[in-house]
Coordinates of C-alpha atoms and ligand atoms in Angstrom, one line a residue:
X115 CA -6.2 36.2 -6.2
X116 CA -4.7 33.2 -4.6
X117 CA -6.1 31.3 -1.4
X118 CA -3.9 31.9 1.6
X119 CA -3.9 29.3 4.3
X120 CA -1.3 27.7 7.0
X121 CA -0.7 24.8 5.6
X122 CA -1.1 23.2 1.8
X123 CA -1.8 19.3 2.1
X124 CA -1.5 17.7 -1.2
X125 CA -2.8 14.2 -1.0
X126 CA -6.2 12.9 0.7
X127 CA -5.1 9.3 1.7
X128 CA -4.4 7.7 4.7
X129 CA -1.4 9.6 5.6
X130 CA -2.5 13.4 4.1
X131 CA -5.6 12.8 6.6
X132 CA -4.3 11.3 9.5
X133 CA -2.1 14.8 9.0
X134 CA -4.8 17.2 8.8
X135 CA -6.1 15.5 11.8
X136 CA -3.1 16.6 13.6
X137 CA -3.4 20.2 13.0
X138 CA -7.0 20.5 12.8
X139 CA -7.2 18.9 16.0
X140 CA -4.3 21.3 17.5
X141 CA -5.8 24.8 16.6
X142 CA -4.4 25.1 13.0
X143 CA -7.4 24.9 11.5
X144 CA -6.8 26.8 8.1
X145 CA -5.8 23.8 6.5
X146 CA -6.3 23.2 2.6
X147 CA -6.2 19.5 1.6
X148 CA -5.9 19.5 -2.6
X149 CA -6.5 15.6 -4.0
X150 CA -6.4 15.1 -7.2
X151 CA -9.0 12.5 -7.1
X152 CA -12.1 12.8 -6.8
X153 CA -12.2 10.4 -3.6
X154 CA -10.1 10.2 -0.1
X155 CA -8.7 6.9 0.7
X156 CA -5.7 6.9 -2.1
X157 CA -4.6 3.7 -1.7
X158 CA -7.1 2.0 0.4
X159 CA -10.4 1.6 -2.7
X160 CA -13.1 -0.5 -2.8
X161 CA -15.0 -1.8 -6.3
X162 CA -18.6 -3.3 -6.6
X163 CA -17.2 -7.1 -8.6
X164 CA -19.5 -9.9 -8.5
X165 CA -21.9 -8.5 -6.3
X166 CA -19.8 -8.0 -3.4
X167 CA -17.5 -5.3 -2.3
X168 CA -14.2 -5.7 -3.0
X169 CA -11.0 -4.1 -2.3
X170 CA -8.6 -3.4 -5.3
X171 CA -5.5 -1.7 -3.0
X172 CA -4.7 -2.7 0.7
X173 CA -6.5 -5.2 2.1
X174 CA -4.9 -6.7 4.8
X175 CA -4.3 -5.2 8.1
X176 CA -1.2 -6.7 9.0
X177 CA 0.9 -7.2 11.7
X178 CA -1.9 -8.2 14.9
X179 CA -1.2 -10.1 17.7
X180 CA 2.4 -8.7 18.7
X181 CA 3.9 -6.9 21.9
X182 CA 2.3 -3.6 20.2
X183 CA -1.0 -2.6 19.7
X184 CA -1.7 -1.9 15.8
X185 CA -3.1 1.8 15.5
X186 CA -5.2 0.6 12.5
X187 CA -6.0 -2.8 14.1
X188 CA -7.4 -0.5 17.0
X189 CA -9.6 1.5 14.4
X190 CA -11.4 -1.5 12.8
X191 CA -11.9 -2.7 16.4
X192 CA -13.7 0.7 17.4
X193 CA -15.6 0.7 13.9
X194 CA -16.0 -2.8 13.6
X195 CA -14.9 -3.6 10.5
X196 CA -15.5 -7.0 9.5
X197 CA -12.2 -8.8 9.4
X198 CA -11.1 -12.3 8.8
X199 CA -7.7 -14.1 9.8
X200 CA -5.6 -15.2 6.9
X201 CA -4.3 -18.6 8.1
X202 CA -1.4 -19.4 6.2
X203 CA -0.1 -22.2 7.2
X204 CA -1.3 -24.5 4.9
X205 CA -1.0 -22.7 1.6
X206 CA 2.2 -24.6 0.7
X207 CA 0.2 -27.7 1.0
X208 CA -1.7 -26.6 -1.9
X209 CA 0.6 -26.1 -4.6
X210 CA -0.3 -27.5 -8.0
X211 CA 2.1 -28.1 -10.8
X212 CA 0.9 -27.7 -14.2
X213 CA -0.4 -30.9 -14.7
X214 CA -2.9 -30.2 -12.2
X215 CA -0.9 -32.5 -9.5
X216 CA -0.5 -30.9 -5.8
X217 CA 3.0 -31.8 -4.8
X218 CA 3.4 -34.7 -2.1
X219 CA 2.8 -32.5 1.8
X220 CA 6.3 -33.8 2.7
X221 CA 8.3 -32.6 -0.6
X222 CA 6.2 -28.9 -0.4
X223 CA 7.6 -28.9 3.4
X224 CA 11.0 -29.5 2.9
X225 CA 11.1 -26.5 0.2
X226 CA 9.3 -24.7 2.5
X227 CA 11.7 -24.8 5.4
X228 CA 14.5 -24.9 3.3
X229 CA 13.2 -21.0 1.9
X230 CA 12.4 -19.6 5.1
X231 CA 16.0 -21.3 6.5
X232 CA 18.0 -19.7 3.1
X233 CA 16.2 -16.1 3.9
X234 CA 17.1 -16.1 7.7
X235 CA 20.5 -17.6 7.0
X236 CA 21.3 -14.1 4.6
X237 CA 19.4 -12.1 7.1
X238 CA 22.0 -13.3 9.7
X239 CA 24.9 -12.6 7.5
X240 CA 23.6 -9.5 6.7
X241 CA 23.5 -8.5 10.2
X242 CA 26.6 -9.5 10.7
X243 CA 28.1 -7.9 7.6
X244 CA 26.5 -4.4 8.3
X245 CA 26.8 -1.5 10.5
X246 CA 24.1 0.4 8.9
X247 CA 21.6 -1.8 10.1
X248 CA 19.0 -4.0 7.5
X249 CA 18.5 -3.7 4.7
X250 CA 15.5 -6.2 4.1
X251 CA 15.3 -6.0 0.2
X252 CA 18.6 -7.0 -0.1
X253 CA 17.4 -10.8 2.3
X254 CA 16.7 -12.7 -0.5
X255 CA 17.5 -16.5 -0.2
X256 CA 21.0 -17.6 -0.3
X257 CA 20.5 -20.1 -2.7
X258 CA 18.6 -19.2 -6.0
X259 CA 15.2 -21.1 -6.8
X260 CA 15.2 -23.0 -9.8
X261 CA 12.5 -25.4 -10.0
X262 CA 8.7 -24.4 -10.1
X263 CA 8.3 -25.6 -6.9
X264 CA 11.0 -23.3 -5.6
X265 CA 9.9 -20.1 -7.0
X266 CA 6.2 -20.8 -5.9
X267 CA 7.4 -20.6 -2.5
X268 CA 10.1 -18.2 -3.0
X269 CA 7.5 -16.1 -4.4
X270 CA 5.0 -16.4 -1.8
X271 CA 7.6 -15.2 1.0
X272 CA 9.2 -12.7 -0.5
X273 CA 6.6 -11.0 -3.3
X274 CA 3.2 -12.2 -1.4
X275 CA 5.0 -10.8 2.1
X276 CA 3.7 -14.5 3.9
X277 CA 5.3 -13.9 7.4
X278 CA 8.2 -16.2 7.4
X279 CA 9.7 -15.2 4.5
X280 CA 11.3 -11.0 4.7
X281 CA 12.5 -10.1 8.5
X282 CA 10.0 -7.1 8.4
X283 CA 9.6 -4.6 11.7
X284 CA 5.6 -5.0 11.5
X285 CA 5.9 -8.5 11.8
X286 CA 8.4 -7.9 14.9
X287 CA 6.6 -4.9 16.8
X288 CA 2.9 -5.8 16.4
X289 CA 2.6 -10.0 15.5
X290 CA 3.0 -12.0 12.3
X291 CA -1.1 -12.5 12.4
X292 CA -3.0 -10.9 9.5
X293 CA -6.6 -10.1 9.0
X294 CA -8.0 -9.5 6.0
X295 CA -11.1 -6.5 5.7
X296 CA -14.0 -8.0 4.2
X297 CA -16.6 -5.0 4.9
X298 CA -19.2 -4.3 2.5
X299 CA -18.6 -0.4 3.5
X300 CA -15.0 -1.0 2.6
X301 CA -11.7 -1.0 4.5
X302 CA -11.6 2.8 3.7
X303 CA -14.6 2.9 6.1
X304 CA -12.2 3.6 8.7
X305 CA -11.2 6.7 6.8
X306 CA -14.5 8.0 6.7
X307 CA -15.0 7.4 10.3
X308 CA -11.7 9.6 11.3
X309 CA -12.3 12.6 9.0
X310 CA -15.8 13.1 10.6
X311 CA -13.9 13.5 13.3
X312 CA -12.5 16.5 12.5
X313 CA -14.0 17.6 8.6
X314 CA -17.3 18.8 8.0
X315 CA -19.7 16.3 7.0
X316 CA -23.2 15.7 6.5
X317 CA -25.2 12.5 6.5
X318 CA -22.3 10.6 5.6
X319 CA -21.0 13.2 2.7
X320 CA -17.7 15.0 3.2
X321 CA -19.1 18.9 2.9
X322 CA -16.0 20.7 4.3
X323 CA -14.4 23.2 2.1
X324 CA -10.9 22.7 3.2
X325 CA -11.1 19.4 1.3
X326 CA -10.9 20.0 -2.4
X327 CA -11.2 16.8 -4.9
X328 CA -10.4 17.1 -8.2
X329 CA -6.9 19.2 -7.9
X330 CA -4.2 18.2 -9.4
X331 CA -0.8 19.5 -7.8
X332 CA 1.7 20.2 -11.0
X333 CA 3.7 23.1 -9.6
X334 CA 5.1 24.2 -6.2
X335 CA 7.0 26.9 -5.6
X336 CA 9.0 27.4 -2.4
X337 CA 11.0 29.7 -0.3
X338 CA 12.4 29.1 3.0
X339 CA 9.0 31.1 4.4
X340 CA 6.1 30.3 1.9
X341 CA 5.2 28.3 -0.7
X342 CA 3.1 28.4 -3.8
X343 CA 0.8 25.7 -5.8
X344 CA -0.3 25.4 -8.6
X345 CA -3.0 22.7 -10.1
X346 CA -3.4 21.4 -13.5
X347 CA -6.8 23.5 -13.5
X348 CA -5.1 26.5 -13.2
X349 CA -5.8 27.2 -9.5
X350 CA -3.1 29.0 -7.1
X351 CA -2.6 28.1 -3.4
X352 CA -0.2 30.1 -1.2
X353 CA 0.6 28.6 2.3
X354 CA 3.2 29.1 4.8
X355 CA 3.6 25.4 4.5
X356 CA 3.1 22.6 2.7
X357 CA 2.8 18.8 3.5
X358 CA 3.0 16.4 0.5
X359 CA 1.7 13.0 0.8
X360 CA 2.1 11.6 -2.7
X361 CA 3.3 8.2 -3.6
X362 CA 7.1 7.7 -3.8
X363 CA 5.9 6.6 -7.5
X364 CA 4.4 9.8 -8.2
X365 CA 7.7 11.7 -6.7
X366 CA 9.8 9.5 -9.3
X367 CA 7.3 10.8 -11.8
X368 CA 7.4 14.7 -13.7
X369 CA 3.6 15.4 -12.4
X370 CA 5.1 17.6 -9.9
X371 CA 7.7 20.6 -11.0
X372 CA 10.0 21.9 -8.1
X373 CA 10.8 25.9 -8.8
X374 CA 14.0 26.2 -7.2
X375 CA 14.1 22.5 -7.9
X376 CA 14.9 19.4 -5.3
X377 CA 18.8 19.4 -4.6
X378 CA 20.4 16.3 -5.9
X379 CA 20.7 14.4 -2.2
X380 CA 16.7 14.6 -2.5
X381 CA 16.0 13.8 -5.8
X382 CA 18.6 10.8 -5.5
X383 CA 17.3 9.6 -2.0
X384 CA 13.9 9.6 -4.3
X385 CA 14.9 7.7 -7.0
X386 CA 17.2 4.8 -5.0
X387 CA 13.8 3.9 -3.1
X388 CA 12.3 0.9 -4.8
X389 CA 8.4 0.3 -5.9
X390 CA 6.5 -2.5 -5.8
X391 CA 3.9 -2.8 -8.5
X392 CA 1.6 -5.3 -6.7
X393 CA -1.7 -6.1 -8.5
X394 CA -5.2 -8.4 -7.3
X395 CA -7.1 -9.6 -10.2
X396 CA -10.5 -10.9 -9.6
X397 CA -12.6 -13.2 -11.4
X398 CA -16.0 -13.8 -11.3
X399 CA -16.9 -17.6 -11.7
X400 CA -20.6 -18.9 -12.0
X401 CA -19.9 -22.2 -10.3
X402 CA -17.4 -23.2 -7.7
X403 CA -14.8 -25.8 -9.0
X404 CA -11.8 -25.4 -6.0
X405 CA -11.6 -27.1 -2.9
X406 CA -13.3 -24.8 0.1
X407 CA -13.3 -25.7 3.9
X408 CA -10.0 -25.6 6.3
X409 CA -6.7 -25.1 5.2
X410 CA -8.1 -24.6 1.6
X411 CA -8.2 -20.3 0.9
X412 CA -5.3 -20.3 -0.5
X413 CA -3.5 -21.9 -3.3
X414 CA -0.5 -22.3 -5.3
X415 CA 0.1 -22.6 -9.2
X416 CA 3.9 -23.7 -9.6
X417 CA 4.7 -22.5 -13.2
X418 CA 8.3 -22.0 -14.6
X419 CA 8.2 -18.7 -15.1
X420 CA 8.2 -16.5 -11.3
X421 CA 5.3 -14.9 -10.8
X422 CA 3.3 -15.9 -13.4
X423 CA -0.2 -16.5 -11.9
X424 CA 1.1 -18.1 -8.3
X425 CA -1.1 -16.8 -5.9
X426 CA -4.5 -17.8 -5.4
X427 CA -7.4 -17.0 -3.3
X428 CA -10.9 -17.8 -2.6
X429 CA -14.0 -15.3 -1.1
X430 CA -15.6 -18.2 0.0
X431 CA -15.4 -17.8 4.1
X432 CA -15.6 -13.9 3.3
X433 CA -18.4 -14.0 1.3
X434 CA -20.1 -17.5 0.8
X435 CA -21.5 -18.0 -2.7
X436 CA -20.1 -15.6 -4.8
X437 CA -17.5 -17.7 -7.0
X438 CA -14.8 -14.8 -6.7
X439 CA -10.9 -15.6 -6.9
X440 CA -8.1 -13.2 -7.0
X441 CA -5.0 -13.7 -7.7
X442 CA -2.0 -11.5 -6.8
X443 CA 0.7 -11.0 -9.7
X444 CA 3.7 -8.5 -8.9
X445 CA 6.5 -6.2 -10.3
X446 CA 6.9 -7.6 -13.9
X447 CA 3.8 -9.3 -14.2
X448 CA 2.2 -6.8 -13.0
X449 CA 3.4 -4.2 -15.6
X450 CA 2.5 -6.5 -18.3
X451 CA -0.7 -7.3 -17.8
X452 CA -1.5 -3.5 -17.3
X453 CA -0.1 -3.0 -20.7
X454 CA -2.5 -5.7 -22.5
X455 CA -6.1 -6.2 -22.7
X456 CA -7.8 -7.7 -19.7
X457 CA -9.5 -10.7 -22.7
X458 CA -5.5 -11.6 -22.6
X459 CA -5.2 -12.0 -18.9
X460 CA -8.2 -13.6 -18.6
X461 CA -7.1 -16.3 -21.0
X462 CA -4.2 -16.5 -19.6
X463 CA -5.6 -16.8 -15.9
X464 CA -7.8 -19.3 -17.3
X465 CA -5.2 -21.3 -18.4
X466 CA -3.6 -21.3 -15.0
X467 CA -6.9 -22.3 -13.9
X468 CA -7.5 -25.6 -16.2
X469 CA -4.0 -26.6 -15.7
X470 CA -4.7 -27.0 -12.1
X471 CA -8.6 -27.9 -12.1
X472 CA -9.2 -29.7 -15.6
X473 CA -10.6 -28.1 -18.5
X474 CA -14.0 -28.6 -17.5
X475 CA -14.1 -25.9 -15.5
X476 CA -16.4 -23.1 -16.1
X477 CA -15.4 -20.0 -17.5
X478 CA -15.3 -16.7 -15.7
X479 CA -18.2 -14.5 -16.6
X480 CA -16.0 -11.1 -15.2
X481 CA -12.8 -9.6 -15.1
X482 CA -10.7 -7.0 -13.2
X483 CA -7.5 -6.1 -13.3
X484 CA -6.6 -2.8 -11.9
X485 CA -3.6 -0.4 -12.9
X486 CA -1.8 1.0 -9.8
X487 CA 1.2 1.3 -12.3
X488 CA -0.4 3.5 -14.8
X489 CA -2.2 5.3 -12.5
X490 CA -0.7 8.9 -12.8
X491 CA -1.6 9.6 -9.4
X492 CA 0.2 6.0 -7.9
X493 CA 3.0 4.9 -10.2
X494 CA 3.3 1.9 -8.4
X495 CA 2.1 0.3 -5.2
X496 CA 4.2 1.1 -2.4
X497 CA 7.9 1.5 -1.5
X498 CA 10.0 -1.7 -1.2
X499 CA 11.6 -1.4 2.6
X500 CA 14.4 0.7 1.5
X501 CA 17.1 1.4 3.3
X502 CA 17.0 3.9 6.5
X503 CA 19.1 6.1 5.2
X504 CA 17.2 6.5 2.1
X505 CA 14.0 7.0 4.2
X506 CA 15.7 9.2 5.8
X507 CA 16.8 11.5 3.2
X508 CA 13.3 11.0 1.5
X509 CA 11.4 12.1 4.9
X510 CA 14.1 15.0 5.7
X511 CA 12.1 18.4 5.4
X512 CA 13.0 21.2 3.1
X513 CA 12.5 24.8 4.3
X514 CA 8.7 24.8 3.9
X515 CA 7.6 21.0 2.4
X516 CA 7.6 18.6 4.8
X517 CA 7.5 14.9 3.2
X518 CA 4.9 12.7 4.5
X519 CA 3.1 9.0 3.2
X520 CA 4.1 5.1 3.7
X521 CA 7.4 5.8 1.8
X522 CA 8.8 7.9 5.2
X523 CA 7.5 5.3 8.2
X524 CA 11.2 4.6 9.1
X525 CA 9.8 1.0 10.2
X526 CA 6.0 0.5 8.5
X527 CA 6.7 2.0 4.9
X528 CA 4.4 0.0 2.6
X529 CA 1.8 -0.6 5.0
X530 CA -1.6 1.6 5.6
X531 CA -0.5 1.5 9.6
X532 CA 3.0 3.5 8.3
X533 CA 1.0 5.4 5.6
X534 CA -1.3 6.9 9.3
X535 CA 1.9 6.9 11.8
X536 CA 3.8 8.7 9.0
X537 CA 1.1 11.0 8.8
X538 CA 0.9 11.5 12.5
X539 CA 4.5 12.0 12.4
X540 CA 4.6 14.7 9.6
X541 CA 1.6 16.8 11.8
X542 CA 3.6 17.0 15.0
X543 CA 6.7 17.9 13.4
X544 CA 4.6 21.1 11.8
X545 CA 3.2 21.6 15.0
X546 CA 6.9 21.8 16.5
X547 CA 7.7 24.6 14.0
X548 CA 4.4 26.3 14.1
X549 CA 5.0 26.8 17.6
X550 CA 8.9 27.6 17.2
X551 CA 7.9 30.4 14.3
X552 CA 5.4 32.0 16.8
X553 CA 8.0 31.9 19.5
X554 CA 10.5 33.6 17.0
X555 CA 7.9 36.2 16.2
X556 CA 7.2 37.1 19.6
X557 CA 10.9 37.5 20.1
X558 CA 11.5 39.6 17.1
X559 CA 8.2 41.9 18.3
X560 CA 9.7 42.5 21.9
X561 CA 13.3 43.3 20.9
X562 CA 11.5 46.4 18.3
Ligands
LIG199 P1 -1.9 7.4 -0.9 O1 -2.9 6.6 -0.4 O2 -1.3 7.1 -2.2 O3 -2.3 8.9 -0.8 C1 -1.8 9.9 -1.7 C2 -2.8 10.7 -2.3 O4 -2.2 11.7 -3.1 C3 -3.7 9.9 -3.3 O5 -5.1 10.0 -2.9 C4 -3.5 10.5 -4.7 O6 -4.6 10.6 -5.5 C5 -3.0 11.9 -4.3 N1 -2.2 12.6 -5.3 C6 -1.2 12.0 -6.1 N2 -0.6 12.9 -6.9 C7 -1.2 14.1 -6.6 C8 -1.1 15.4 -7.1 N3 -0.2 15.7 -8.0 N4 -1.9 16.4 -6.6 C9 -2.9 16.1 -5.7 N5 -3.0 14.9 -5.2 C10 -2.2 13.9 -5.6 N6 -1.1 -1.9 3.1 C11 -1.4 -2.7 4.1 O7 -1.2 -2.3 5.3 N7 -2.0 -3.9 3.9 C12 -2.2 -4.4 2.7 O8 -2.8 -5.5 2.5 C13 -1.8 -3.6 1.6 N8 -2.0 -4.0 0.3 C14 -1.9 -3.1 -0.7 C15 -2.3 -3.5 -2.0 C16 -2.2 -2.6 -3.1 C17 -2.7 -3.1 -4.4 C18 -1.8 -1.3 -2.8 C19 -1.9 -0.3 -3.9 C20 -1.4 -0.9 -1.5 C21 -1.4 -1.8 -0.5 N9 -1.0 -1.5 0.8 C22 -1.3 -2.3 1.8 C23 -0.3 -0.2 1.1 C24 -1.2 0.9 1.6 O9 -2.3 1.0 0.8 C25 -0.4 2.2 1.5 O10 0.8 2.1 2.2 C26 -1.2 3.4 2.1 O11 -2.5 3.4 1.8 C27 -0.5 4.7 1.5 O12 -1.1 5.8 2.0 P2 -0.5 7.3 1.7 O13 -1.3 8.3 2.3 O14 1.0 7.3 2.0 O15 -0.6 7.4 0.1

């Protein structure tokens, strides 16, 4: 026979857990969480490479130093998670064309200002032109890049998210500074440290029964008073509610069958929100051969095709002598190197690589390129700022299921902060109607 519990929560990452904190923590304590995984954390991973730990989905905590106070900034604080600043400011004086020149400092700055000028002049017009409020995706630059130079930097606002570039509400409520987790125990370290909050757990292993790994949601059934799901290994969970906490990708996807199925406002709200594919590759080198010390972590190759190997980075200051850099290819890219083996993107990296350093450099002895877009349970990233309204729509409860994840923080989607506040959201609003159905109850019980 079925399980019976209060609430269904499919998804164990940031957001599903930041949830069941919520309602654990408030007396609803029969609680199911079904991942389909075999891990919490979703999209917050770590991976051994190169002998170091590194982190193959978010990575930055972004948005420190503001008028607000971070809630995740606060958590690495409290846990001490080892964090490094990403200075900036000098990546666009370390662009390289493909002869392995870096362009004159004065000629990068101009195109520099001149991007972050174009992107504020549309976000002006924008404002101007709408009643509806922002809508960032639309803030690209006014006037279209063209040379390699030009989409380097164009990519490195807008695709790389470089503060300067996208007016984005993180940036505006809690600072433009961001820190980057290097932690040997991973970023998701933080996640382990809130469940034992309120999970069972022993020794550092998650032992609590209302956590189940391994469950793949295909089916949900609802009414207005119950719902019913169903996992790929043929298991049934009844509940008076559900929360799901999958990715916007996975919503897009068929994984999960609606019986009655979404109304059209829903499943359209769904499908207009955009998804970034957004992928980190790392290489493993045995010998340095780029320039380390100040103003030198990141770099630039300025090919003619967008996108196509721009952004650069080095572990040095996070991890001295391990010869790592990863570089960050979206959207397109992204989907393309997915679809072919990693020997081709390593040749192809490479050749980024000896256009800017020579072809004596060494070649790399590892390779990893990981697949957020094929990923069944991702399909993608995260959402790409849409629009309020569509957030809106996406978030909007339906009888029983109550949306939650990144892609419903009306102003952090796409961040892990949203992906927790969206969470926290999602608990109290359950919480709200917990309370209301008892009241109701009581009501009914008196008037008989
Ligand atoms: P998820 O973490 O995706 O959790 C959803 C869970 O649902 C997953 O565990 C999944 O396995 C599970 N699931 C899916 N389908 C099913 C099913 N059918 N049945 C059961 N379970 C299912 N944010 C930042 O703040 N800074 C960054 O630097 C940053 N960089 C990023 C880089 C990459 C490559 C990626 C992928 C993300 C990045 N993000 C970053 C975004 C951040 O990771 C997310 O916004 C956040 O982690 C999302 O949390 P979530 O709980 O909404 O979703």
């Amino acid at each position: 026979s079925p399980s019976r519990s209060s609430v269904i929560i499919v998804g164990a990452g940031v957001s599903g857990l930041s949830a069941a904190k919520v309602l654990i923590e408030n007396g609803v304590e029969d609680v199911v969480i079904l991942e389909a995984s075999d891990r919490i954390g979703g999209r917050i991973l770590k991976q051994d490479f190169g002998g170091v730990s590194v982190e193959l989905g978010a990575n930055w905590i972004t948005g420190v130093g503001g008028k607000e106070s971070n809630p995740i900034w606060e958590l690495a604080q409290k846990w001490n998670l080892r964090t490094f600043f990403s200075d900036y400011s000098n990546a666009h004086f370390n662009i390289y064309d493909q002869s392995g020149k870096i362009f004159p400092s004065g000629v990068a700055a101009d195109a520099f200002k001149k991007a972050v000028e174009s992107a504020t002049q549309k976000l002006k017009k924008l404002e101007a032109d709408s009643c509806y409020g922002i809508d960032t995706k639309a803030a690209k630059p006014s006037s279209t890049p063209k040379t390699p130079l030009e989409l380097a930097i164009d990519f490195m606002l807008h695709d790389f998210e470089m503060p300067g570039g996208d007016p984005i509400s993180t940036f505006l409520d809690f600072g433009e500074r961001e820190f980057l987790v290097a932690d040997e125990r991973g970023y998701d370290h933080l996640l382990y440290k809130m469940v034992e909050e309120f999970l069972f757990t022993s020794e550092g292993k998650l032992l609590d029964n209302r956590l189940k790994f391994n469950k793949v949601v295909r089916e949900l059934q609802h009414s207005s008073n119950s719902v019913t799901v169903m996992t790929e290994d043929g298991c049934v969970f009844e509940a008076n509610y559900v929360i799901l906490s999958v990715s916007i990708g996975v919503l897009q996807s068929d994984l999960i069958a609606f019986n009655p199925p979404l109304p059209r406002w829903k499943t359209e709200a769904i499908q207009k929100c955009d998804v970034v594919v957004y992928t980190k590759i790392f290489l493993k080198f045995p010998s340095k051969f780029w320039p380390c010390g100040p103003g030198k972590e990141f770099f630039v190759y300025a090919h003619e095709r967008r996108g196509y190997y721009t952004f650069w980075q080095h572990l040095e200051n996070q991890y001295p002598g391990s010869n790592i850099l990863v570089v960050t290819l979206t959207n397109e890219e992204s989907k393309r190197v997915e679809a072919q083996l990693d020997e081709e993107t390593l040749k192809e990296a490479m050749g980024a690589l000896k256009d800017m350093f020579g072809h004596n450099i060494p070649e790399a002895t590892d390779i990893f390129v990981p697949r957020w877009w094929n990923n069944r349970f991702q399909r993608g990233t995260y959402s790409n700022f849409p629009h309020d309204q569509v957030v809106r729509d996406i978030k909007a409860r339906l009888g029983c299921i109550f949306f939650s994840g990144e892609h419903t923080s009306e102003r952090y989607s796409g961040y892990v902060h949203g992906g927790y506040l969206a969470g926290i959201e999602t608990g109290k609003a359950l919480l709200e109607e917990i309370e209301k159905e008892k009241e109701r109850s009581i009501e009914s019980e008196n008037q008989t």
